[in-house]
Short mmCIF file of C-alpha atoms in Angstrom, two decimals:
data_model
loop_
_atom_site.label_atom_id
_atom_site.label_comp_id
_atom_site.label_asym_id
_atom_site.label_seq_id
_atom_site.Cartn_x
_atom_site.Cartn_y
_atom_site.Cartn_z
CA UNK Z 18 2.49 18.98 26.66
CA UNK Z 19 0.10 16.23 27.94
CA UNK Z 20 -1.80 14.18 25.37
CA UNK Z 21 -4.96 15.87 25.93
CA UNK Z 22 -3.59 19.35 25.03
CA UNK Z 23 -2.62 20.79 21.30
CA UNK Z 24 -0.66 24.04 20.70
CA UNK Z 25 -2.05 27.35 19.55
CA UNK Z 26 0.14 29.86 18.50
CA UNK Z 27 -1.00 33.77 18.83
CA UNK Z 28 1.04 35.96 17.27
CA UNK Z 29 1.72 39.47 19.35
CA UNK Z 30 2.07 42.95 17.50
CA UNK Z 31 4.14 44.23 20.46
CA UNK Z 32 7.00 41.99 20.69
CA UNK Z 33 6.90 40.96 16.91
CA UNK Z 34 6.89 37.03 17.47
CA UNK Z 35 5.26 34.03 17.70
CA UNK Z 36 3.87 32.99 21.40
CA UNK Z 37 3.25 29.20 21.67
CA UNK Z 38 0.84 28.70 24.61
CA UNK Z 39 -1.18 25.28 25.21
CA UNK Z 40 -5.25 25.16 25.05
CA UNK Z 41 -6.94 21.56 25.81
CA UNK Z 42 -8.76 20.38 23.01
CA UNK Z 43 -11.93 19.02 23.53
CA UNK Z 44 -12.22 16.14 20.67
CA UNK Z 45 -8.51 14.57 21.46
CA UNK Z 46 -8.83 11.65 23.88
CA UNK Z 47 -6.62 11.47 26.70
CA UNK Z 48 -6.04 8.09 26.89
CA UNK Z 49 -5.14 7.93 30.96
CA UNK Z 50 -9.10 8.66 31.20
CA UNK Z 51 -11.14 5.42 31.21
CA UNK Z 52 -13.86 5.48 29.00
CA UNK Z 53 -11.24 6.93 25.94
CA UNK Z 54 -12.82 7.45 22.91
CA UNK Z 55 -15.20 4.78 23.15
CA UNK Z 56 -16.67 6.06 25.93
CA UNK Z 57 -17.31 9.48 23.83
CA UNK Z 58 -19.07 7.23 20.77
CA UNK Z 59 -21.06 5.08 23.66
CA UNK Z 60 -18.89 2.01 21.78
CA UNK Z 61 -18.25 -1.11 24.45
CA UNK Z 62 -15.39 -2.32 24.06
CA UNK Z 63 -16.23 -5.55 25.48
CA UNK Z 64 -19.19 -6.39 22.85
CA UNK Z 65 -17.24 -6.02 19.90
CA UNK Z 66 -16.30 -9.23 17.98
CA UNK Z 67 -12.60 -9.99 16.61
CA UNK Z 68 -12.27 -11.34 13.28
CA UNK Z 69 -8.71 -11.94 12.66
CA UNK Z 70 -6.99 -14.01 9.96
CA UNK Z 71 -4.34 -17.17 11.65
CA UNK Z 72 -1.76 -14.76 10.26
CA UNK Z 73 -2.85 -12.32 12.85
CA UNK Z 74 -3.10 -14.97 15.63
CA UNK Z 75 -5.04 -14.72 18.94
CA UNK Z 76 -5.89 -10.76 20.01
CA UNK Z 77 -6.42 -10.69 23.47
CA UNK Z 78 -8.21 -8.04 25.29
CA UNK Z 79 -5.65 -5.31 25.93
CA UNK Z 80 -4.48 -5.43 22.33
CA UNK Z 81 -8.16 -5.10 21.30
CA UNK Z 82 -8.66 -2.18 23.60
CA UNK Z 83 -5.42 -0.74 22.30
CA UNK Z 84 -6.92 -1.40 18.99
CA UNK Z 85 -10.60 -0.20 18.72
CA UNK Z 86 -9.14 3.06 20.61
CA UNK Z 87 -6.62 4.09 17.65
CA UNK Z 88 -9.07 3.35 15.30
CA UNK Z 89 -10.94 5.56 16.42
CA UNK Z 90 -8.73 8.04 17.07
CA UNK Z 91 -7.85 8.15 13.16
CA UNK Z 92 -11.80 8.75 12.13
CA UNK Z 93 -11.23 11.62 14.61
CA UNK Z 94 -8.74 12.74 12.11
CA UNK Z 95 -10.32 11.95 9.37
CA UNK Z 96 -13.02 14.28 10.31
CA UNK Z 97 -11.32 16.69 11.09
CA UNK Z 98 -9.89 16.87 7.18
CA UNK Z 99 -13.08 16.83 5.94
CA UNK Z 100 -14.06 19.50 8.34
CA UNK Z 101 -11.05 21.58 7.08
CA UNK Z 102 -11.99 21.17 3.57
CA UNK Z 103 -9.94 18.67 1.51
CA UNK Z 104 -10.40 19.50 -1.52
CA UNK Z 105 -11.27 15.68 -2.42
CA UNK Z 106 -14.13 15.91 -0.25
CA UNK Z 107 -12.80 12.44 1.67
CA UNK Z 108 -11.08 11.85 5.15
CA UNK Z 109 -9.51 9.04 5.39
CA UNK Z 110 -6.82 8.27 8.36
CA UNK Z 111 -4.36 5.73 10.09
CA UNK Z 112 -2.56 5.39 13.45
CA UNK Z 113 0.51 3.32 13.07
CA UNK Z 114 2.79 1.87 15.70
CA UNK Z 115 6.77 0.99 15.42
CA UNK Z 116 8.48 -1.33 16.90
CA UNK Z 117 9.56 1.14 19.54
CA UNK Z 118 6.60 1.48 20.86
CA UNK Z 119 6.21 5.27 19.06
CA UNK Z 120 2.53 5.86 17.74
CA UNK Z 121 1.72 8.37 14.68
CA UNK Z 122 -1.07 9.84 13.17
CA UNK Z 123 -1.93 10.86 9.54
CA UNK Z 124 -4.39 11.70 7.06
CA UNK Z 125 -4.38 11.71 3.38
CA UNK Z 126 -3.79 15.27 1.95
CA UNK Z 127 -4.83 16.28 -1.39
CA UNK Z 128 -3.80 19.25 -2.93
CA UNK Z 129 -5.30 19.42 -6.80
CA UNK Z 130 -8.69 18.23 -7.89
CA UNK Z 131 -6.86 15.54 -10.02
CA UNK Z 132 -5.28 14.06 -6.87
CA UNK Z 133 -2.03 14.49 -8.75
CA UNK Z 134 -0.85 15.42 -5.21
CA UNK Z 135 -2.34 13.40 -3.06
CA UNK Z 136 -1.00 10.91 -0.01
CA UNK Z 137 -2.97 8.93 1.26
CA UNK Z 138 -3.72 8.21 5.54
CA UNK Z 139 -1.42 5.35 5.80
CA UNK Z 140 1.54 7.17 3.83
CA UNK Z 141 0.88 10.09 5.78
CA UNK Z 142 1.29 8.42 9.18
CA UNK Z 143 4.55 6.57 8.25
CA UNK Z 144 6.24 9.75 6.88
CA UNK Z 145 5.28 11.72 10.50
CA UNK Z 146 6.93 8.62 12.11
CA UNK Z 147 10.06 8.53 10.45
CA UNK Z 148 10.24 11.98 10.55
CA UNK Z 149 9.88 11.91 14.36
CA UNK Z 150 12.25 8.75 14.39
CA UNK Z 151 14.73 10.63 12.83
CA UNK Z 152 14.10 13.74 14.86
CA UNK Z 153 15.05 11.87 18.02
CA UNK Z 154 18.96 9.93 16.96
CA UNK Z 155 22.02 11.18 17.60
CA UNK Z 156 24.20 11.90 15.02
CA UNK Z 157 26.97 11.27 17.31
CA UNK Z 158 25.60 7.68 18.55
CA UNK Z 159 27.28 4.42 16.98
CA UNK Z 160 24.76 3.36 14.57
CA UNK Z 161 24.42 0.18 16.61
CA UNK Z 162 22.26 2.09 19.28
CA UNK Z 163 20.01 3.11 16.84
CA UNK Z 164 16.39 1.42 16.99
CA UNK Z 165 15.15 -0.30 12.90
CA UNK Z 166 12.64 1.53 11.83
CA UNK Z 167 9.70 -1.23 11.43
CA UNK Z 168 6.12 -1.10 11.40
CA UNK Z 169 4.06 -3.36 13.56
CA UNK Z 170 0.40 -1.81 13.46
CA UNK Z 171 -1.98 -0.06 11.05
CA UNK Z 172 -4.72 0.72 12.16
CA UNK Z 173 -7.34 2.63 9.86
CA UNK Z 174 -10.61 4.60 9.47
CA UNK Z 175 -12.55 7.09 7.29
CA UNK Z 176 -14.71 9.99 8.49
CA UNK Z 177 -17.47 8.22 8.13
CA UNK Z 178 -19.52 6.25 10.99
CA UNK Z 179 -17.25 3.99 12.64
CA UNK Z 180 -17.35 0.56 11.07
CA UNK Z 181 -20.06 1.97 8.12
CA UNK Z 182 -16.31 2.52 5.45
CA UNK Z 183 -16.05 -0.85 3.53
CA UNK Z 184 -13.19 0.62 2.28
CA UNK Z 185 -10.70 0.99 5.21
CA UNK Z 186 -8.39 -1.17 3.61
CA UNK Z 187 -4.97 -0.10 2.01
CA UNK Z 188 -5.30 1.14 -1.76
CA UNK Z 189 -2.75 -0.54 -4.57
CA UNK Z 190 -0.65 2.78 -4.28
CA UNK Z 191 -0.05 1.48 -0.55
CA UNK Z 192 0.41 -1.90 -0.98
CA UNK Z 193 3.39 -0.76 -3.16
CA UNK Z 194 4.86 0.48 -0.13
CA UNK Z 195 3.81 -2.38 1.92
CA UNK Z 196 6.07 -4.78 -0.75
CA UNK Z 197 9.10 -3.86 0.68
CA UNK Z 198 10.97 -5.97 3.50
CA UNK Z 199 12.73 -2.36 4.49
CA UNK Z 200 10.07 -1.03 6.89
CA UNK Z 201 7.90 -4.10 7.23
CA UNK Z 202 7.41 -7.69 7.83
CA UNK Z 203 4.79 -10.11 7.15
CA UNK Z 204 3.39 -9.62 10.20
CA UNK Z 205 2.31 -6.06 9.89
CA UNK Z 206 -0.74 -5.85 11.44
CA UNK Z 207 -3.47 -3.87 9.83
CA UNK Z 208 -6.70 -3.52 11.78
CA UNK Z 209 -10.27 -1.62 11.04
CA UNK Z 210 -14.22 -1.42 12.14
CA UNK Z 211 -16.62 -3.32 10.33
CA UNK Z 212 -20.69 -2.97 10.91
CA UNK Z 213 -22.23 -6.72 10.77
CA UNK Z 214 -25.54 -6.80 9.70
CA UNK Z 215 -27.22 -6.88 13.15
CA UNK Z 216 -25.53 -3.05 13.63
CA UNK Z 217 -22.45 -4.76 15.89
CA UNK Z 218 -19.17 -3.43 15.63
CA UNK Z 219 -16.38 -6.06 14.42
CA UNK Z 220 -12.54 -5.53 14.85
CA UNK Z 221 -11.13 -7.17 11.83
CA UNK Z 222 -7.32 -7.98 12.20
CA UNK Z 223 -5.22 -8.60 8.94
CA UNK Z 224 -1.27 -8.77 8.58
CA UNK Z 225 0.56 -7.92 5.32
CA UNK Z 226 0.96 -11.31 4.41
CA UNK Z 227 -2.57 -11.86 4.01
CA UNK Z 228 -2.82 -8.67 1.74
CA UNK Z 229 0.13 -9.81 -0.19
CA UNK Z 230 0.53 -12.95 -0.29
CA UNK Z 231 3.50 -13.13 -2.81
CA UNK Z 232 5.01 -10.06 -1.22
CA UNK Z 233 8.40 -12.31 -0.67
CA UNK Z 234 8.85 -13.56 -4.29
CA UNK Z 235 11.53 -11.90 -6.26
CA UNK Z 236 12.16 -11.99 -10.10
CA UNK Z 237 15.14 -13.31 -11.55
CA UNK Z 238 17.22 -13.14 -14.70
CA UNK Z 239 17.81 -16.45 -16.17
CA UNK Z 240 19.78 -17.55 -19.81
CA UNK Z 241 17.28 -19.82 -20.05
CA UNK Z 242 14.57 -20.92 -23.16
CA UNK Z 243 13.06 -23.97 -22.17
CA UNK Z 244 11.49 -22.66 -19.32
CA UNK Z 245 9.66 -24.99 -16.73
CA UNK Z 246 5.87 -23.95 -16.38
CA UNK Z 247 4.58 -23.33 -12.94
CA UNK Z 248 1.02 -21.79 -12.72
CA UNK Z 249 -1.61 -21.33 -9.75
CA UNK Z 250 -4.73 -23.05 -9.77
CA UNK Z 251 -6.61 -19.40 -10.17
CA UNK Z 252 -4.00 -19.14 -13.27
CA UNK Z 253 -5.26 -22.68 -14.79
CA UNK Z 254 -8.60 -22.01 -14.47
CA UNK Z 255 -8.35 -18.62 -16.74
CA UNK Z 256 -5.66 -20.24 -19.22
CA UNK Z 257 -8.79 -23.12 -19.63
CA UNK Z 258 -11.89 -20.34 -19.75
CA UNK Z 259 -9.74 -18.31 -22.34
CA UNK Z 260 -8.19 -20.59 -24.36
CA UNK Z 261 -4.56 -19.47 -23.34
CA UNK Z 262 -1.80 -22.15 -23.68
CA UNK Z 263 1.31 -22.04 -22.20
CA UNK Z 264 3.04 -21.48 -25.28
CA UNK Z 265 1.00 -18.56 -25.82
CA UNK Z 266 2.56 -17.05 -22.33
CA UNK Z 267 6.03 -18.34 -23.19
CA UNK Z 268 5.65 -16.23 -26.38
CA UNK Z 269 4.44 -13.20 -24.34
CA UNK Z 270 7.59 -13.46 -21.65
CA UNK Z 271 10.29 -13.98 -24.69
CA UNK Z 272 8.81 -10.81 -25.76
CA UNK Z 273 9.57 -8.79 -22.66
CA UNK Z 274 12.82 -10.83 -22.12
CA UNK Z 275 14.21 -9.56 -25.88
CA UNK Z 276 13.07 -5.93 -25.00
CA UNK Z 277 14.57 -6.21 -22.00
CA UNK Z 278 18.01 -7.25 -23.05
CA UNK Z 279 18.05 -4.96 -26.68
CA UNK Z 280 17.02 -2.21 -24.54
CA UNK Z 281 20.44 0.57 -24.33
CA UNK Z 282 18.88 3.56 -23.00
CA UNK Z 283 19.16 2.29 -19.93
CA UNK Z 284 21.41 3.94 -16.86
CA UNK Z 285 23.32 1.64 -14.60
CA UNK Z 286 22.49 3.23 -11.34
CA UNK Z 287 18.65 2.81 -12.16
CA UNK Z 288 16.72 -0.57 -12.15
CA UNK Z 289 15.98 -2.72 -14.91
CA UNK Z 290 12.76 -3.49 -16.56
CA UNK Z 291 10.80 -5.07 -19.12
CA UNK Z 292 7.09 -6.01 -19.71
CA UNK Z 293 5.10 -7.63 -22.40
CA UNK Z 294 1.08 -7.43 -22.58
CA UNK Z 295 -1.19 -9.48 -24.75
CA UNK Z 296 -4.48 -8.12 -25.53
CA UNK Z 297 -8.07 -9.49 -26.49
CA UNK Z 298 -7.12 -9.35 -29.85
CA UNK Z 299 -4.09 -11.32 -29.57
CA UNK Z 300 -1.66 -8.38 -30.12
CA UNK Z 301 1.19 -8.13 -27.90
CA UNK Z 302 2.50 -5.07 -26.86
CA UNK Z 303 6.52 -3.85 -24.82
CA UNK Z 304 6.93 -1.82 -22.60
CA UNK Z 305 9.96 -0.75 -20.61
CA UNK Z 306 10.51 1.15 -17.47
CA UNK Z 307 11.02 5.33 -18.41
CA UNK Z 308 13.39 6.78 -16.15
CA UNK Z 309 13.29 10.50 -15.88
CA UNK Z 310 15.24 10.50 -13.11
CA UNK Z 311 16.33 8.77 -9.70
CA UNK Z 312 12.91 10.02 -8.74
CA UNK Z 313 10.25 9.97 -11.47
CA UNK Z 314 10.20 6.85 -13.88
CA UNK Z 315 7.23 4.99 -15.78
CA UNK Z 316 6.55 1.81 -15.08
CA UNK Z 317 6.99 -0.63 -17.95
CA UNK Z 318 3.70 -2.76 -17.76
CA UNK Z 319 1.92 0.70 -17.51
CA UNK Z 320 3.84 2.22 -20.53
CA UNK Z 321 2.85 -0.99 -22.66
CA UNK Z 322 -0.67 -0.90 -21.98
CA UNK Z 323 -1.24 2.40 -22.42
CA UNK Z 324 0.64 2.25 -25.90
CA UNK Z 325 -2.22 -0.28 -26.26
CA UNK Z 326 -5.48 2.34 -24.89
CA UNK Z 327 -3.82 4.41 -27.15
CA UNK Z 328 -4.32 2.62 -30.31
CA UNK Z 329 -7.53 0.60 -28.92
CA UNK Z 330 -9.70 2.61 -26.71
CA UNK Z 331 -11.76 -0.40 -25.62
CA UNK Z 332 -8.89 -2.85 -25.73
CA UNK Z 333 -8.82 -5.74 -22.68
CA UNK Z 334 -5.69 -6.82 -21.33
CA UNK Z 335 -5.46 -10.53 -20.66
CA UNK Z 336 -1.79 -11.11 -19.81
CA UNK Z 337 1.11 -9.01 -18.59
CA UNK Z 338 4.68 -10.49 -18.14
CA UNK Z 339 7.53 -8.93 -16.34
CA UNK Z 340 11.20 -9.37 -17.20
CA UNK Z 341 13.91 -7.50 -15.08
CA UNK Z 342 15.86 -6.95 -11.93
CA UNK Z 343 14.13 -7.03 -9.04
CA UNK Z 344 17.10 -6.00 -6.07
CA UNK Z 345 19.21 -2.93 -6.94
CA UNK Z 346 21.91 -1.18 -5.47
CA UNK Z 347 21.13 1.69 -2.80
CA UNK Z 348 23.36 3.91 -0.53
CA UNK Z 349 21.70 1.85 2.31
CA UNK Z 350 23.00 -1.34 0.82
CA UNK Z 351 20.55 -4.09 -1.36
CA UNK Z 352 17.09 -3.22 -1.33
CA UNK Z 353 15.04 -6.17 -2.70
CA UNK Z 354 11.81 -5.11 -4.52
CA UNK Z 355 9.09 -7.29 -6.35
CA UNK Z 356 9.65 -6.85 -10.28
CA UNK Z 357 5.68 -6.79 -10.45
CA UNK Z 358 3.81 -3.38 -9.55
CA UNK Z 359 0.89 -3.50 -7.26
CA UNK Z 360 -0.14 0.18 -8.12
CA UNK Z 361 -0.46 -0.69 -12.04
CA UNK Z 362 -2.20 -3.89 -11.41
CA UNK Z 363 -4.74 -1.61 -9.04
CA UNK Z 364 -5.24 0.75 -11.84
CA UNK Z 365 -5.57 -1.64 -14.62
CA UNK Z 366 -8.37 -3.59 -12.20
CA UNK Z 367 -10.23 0.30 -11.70
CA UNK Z 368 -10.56 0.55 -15.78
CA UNK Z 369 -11.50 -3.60 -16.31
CA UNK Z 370 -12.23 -5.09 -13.47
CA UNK Z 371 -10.70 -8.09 -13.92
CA UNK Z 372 -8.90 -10.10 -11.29
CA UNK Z 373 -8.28 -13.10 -13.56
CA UNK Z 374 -6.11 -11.13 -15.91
CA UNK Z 375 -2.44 -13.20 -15.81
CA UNK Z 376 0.89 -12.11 -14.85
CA UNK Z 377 3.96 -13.93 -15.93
CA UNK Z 378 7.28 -13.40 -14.25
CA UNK Z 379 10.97 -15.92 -13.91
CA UNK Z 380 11.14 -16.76 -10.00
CA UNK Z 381 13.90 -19.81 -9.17
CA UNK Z 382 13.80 -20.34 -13.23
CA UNK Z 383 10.72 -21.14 -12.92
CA UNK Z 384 8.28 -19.11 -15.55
CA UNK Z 385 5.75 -18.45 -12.51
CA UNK Z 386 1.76 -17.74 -13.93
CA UNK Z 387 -0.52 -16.31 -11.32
CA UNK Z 388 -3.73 -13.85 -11.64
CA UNK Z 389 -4.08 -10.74 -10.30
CA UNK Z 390 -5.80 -11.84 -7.75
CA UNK Z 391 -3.22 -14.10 -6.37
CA UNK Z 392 -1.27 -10.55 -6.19
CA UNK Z 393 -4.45 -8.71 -4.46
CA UNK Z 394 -6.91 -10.97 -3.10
CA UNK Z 395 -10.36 -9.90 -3.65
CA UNK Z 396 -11.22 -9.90 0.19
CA UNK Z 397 -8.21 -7.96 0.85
CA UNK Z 398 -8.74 -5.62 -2.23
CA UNK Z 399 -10.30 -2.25 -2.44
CA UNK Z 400 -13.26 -2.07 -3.73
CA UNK Z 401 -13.47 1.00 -7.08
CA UNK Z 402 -16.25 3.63 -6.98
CA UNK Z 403 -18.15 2.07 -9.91
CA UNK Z 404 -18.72 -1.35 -7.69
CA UNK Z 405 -19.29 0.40 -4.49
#
């Protein structure tokens, strides 16, 4: 089947099956044409600016054509979800590339009007990859011949106007799956439209590392009491504004440390964590990670804070530290993962809106203090509904 075809199936009373027959679709680019996509939006190539971060390097002009095309062959996508009726009323879509040179589509898919269900465009897009990775091994090969599965583009757009979507940028939920070293690499590159002011189109050009800039660090586990202090300068300047010592935040990690270690429901086979939050009233508050299962747990920052919404409705949380393991044993061997969740930081920062809130975690027995925006960068952040 050529790239400018899809696959209709009829189904025929006589014969009692399913006929698959090919139909060319008129809104899928073939990409041996010239003009492409852009062509059908009247976009030149040419014209458009790149913005990309020194992460990203120097994009010359086939990677930019490459670029701007996939882009906007995921707000094709996305429209088309809309069109079908999402139930979220949102289309939102990526085109991702591996390593191997394989490119996949996807769009996010919701399924209840509480988005209970939903996955998001860039989730969807990786899972038809390694679905079609797997699809093409054989079982019989030496695992040696097998490609890594590792992502080397994003690239992203809503069904809205090309370039008009402020918010074509990966969600917290994402970025969870982004902390991993297992399918990506700090040099991800994740690439969108952007509108200037003068109506231009701009490619902007990020990599991972400039989403997540401690996406490396891991916690440690450390016998430890006279911990050596190390904060950011973002961290200082909040610790000064609020009055918060670092005795206060030693307090506040001894606290998760203690419910860490007196903690004996845990299972062995799961991983390990603690998490202490201090609130605007000075109350601290533990948490520890919930597992139901291999598959559904609770986070432990998320547990503690919402013992604290619980009890105070309008409650601000100032600090949160994290005490655990951060690598755990998998059938696939040591998967290293960052102690600190991305997706509860993004959902305490949609209730308060507060990027200066502190987290506190033991890196090289070091007691580490950053904010959350040293986690999630404010230009590199997703922007909630209420400040759009």
């Amino acid at each position: 089947m050529r790239i400018n075809e899809v696959s209709r199936i009829y189904y025929t009373p006589k014969a009692a099956n399913y006929r698959p027959q090919t139909m060319p679709s008129k809104d899928t680019v073939s990409f041996t044409r010239n003009a492409g996509l852009a062509g059908k939006y009247n976009i030149n190539i040419n014209k458009i600016k790149v913005d990309a971060t020194p992460n990203a390097g120097n994009i010359d002009e086939t990677e930019k054509r490459m670029l701007v095309e996939k882009i906007l062959e995921a707000h094709e996508h996305a429209k088309k979800n809309v069109l079908n009726g999402n139930i979220s009323g949102s289309g939102y879509a990526s085109s991702i590339r591996l390593s191997t040179g394989q490119w996949d589509l996807g769009t996010n898919f919701n399924n209840t009007r509480d988005e209970v269900s939903s996955v998001c465009g860039e989730r969807s897009a990786i899972l038809n990859a390694y679905n079609k990775f797997l699809n093409a091994i054989n079982l019989s090969a030496p695992k040696s011949q097998i490609s890594e599965f590792k992502v080397d583009y994003i690239t992203m757009s809503s069904f809205k106007e090309p370039g008009t979507d402020k918010n074509t940028i990966p969600c917290a939920e994402c970025l969870s799956w982004f902390n991993t070293t297992r399918l990506f690499s700090d040099n991800t590159k994740i690439a969108s439209l952007s509108k200037e002011e003068n109506g231009n189109l701009k490619l902007v050009v990020k990599t991972l590392k400039d989403y997540l800039p401690l996406r490396n660090e891991r916690a440690n586990l450390t016998s430890l009491y006279n911990w050596r202090v190390q904060a950011s300068d973002k961290a200082l300047k909040t610790m000064q504004e609020r009055n918060m010592s670092a005795a206060d935040l030693k307090i506040l990690f001894k606290a998760a440390k203690d419910d860490y270690e007196n903690n004996r429901t845990f299972a062995p086979k799961f991983m390990q964590s603690s998490a202490a939050v201090l609130d605007n009233d000075g109350d601290v508050t533990t948490g520890r990670r919930l597992n139901w299962s291999t598959r559904w747990f609770m986070e432990p920052a998320e547990l503690a804070i919402s013992k604290v919404i619980e009890e105070k409705p309008n409650a601000k949380i100032g600090a949160i530290a994290y005490y655990g393991e951060s690598s755990v044993n998998t059938k696939g061997g040591i998967l290293d993962e960052s102690i600190v969740s991305l997706q509860t930081l993004g959902r305490l920062l949609s209730v308060s809106d507060d990027p200066d809130a502190l987290v506190v975690t033991m890196v090289d027995d070091k007691l580490k203090i950053r904010t959350i925006d040293d986690y999630l960068p404010a230009e590199a952040r997703w922007v909630q509904a209420f400040k759009r």
